[in-house]
GROMACS .gro file of C-alpha atoms in nm:
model
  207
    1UNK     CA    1  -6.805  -8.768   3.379
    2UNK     CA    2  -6.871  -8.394   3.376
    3UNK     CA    3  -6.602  -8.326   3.664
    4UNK     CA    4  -6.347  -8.522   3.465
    5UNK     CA    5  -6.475  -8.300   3.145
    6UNK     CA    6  -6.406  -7.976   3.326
    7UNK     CA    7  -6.045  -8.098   3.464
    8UNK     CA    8  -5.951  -8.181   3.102
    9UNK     CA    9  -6.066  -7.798   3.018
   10UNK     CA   10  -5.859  -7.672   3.293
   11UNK     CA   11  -5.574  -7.826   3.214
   12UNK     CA   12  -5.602  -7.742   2.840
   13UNK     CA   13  -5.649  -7.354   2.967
   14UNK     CA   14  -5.331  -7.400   3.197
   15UNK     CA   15  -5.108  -7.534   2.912
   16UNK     CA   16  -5.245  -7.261   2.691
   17UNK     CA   17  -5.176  -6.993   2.948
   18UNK     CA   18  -4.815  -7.146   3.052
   19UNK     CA   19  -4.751  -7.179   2.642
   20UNK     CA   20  -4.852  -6.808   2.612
   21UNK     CA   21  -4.640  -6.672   2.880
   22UNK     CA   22  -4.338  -6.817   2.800
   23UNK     CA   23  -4.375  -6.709   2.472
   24UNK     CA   24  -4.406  -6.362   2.535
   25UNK     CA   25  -4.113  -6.379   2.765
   26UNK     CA   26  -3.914  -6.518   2.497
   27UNK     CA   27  -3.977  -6.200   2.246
   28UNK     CA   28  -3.907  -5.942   2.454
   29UNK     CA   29  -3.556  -5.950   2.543
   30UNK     CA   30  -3.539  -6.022   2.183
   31UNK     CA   31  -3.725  -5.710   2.078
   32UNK     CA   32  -3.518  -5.532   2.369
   33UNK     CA   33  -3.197  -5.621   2.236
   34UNK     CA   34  -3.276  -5.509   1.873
   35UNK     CA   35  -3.405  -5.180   1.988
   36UNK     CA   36  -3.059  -5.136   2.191
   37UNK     CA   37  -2.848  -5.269   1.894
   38UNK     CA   38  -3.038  -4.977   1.726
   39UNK     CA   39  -2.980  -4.690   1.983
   40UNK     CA   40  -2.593  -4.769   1.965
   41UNK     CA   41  -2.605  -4.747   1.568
   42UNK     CA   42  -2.858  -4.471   1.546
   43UNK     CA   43  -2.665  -4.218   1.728
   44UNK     CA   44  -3.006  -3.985   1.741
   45UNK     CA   45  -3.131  -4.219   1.955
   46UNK     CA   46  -2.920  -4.244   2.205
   47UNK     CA   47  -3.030  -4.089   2.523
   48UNK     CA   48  -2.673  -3.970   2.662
   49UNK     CA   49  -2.452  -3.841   2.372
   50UNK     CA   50  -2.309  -3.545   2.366
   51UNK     CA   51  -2.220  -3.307   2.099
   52UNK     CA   52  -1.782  -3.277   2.102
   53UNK     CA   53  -1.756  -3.103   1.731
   54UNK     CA   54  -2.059  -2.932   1.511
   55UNK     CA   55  -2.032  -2.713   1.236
   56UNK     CA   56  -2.300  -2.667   0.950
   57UNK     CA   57  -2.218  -2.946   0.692
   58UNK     CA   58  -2.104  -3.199   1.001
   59UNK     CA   59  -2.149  -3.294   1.308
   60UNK     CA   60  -1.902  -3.536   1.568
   61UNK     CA   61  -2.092  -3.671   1.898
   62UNK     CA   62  -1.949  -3.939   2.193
   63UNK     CA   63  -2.135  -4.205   2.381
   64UNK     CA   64  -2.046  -4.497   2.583
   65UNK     CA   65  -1.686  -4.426   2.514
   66UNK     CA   66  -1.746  -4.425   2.111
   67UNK     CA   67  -1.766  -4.226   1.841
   68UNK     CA   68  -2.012  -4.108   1.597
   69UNK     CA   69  -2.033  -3.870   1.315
   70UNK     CA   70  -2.278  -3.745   1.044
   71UNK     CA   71  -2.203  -3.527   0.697
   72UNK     CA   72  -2.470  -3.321   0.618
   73UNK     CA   73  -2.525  -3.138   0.238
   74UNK     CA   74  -2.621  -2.833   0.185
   75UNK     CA   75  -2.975  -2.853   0.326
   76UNK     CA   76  -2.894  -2.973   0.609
   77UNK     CA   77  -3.002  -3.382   0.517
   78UNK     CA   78  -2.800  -3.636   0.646
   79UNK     CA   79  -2.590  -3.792   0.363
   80UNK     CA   80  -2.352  -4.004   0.584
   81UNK     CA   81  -2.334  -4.134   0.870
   82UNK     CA   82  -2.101  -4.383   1.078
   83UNK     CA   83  -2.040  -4.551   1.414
   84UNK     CA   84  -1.922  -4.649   1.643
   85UNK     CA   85  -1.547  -4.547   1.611
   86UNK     CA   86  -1.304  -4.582   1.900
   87UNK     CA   87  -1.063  -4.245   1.824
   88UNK     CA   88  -1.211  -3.963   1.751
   89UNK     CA   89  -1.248  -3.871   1.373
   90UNK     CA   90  -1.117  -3.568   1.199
   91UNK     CA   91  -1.357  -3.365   0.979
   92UNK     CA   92  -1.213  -3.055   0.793
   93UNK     CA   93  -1.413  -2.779   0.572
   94UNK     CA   94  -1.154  -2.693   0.282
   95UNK     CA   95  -1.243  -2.388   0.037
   96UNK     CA   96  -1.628  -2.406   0.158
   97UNK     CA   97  -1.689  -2.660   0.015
   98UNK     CA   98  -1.537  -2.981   0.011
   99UNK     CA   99  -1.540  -3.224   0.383
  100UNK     CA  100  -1.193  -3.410   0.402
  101UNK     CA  101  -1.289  -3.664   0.653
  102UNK     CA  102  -0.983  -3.886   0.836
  103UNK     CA  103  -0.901  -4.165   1.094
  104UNK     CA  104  -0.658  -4.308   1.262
  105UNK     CA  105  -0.622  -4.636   1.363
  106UNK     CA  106  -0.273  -4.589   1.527
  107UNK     CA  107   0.018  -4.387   1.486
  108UNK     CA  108   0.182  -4.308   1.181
  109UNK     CA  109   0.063  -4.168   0.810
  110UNK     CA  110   0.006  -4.538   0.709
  111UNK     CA  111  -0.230  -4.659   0.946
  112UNK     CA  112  -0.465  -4.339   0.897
  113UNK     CA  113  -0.742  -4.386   0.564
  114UNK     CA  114  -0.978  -4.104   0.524
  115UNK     CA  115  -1.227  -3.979   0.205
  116UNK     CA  116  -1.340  -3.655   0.016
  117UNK     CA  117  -1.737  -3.507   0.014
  118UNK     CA  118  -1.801  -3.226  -0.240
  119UNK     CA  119  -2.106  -3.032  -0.106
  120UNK     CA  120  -2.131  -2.830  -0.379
  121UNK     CA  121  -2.161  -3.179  -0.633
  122UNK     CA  122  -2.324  -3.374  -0.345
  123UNK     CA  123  -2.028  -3.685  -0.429
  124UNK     CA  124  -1.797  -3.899  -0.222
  125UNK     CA  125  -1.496  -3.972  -0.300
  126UNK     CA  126  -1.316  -4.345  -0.301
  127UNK     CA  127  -1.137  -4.389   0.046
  128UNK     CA  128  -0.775  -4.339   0.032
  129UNK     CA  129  -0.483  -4.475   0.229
  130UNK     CA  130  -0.190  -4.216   0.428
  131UNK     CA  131  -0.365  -3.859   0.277
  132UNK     CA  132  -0.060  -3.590   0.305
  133UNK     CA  133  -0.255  -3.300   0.085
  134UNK     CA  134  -0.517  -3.163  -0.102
  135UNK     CA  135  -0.608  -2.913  -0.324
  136UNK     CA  136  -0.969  -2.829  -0.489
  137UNK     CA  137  -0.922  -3.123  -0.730
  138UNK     CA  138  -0.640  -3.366  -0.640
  139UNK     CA  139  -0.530  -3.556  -0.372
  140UNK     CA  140  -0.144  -3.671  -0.265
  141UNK     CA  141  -0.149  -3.987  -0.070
  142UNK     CA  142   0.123  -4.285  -0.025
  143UNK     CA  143   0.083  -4.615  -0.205
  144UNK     CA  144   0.344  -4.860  -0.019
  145UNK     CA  145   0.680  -4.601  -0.155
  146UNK     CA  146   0.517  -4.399  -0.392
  147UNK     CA  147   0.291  -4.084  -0.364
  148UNK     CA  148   0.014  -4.124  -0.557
  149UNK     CA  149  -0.176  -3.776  -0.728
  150UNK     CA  150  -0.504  -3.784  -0.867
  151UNK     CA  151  -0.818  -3.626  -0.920
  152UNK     CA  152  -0.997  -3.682  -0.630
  153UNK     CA  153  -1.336  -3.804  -0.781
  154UNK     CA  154  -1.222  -3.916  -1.091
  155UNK     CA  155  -0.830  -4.012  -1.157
  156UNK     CA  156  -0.947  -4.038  -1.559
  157UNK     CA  157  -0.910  -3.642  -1.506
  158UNK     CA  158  -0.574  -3.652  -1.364
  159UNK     CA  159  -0.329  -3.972  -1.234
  160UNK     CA  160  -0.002  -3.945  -1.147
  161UNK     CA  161   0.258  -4.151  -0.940
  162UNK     CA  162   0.611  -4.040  -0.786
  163UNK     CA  163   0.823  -4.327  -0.685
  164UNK     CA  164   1.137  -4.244  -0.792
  165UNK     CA  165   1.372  -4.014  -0.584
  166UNK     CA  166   1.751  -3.831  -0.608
  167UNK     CA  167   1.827  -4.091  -0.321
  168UNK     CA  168   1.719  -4.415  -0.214
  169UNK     CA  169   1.453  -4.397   0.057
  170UNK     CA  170   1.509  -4.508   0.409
  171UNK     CA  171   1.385  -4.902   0.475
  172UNK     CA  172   1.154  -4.763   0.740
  173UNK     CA  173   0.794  -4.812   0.788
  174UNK     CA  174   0.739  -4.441   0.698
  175UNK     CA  175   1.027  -4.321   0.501
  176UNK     CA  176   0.807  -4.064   0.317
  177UNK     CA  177   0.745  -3.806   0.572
  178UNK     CA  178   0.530  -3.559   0.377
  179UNK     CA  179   0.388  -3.446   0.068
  180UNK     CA  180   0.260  -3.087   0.024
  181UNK     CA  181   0.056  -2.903  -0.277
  182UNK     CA  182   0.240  -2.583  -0.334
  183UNK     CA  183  -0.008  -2.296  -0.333
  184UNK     CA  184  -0.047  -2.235  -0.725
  185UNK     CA  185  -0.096  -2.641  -0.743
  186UNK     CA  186   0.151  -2.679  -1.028
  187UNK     CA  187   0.424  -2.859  -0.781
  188UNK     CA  188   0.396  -3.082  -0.495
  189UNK     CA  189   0.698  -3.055  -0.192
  190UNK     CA  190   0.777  -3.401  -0.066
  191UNK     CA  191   0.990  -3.470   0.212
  192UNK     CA  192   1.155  -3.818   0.352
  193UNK     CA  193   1.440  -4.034   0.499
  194UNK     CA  194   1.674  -4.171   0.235
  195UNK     CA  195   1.964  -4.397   0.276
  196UNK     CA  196   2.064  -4.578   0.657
  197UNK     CA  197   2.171  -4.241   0.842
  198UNK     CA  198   1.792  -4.124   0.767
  199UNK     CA  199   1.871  -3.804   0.565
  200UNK     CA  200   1.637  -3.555   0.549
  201UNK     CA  201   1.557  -3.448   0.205
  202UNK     CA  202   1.292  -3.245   0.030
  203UNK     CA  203   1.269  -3.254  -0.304
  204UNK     CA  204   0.954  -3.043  -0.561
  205UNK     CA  205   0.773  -3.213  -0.824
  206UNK     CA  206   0.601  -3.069  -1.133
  207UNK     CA  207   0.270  -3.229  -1.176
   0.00000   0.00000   0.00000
């Protein structure tokens, strides 16, 4: 009787043991694979990044054949961040201090979307589709066969759209080939293809 007692304890301790075991090999790939979903994410913790583009309000790394970048305000805090991004983004510093950040996902004006970051006001911007230009307070950017101007935090302040030209615009996928802020910001240049031998012509806008 006692022998068959202490067989029935054994096995109970065996099950436990076997139940316990299993158990904690179930969590931990589990608990592994969060902590690596975290390190790709988390670009600070990822052991071999490197540094491609740094300035003082923004920084650009590049691991495991991705990209990562982070907008900092003026202290230095980390007020956006985003990743991973298979082209390398492009952050510009205009008139110290508003971040035009932009991306492309293949060639051509219209498959590149980008957005605005006023240090100074510590706001984003919405993101806009095929930027051409920029000045301290508006933005030009293409709107299927328009260009559309506006205040670039708030288009209450200022909205604009040009869609219609001296010549009828080229039926190609990017007839509008650019749209530049002239330097006292009272006119904006734009340039594109018109009619089916693709002239060239530039025409200036009051806005």
């Amino acid at each position: 009787m006692i022998k068959k007692f202490f067989l029935q304890i054994n096995l109970i301790m065996i099950i436990v043991i076997v139940l316990s075991s299993c158990s904690s090999h179930s969590n931990n790939p589990g608990t592994k694979e969060i902590q690596n979903t975290e390190l790709v994410v988390n670009n600070e913790n990822v052991s071999d990044c490197e540094t491609v583009e740094e300035t003082e309000f923004y920084k650009i790394t590049y691991s495991n054949s991705m990209y990562y970048y982070y907008i900092f305000d003026d202290s230095y805090n980390t007020v956006k961040s985003d990743g991973p991004l298979s082209r390398k983004p492009h952050i510009k510093i205009i008139n110290n201090h508003l971040i035009r950040f932009t991306s492309q996902a293949g060639t051509g004006i219209g498959t590149q979307w980008g957005f605005y970051y006023d240090i100074k006001k510590d706001v984003f911007s919405r993101t806009f589709n095929s930027i051409y230009d920029q000045t301290d307070e508006k933005v030009a950017y293409r709107n299927s066969n328009k260009i559309i101007i506006r205040d670039i935090f708030d288009k209450t302040n200022y909205y604009q759209e040009i869609s219609s030209f001296k010549k009828p615009l080229a039926n190609t996928v990017d007839p509008i080939t650019n749209a530049k802020f002239s330097k006292d910001g009272k006119n904006i240049v734009i340039t594109y293809f018109a009619g089916s031998d693709y002239e060239e012509i530039t025409e200036i806008f009051d806005i």
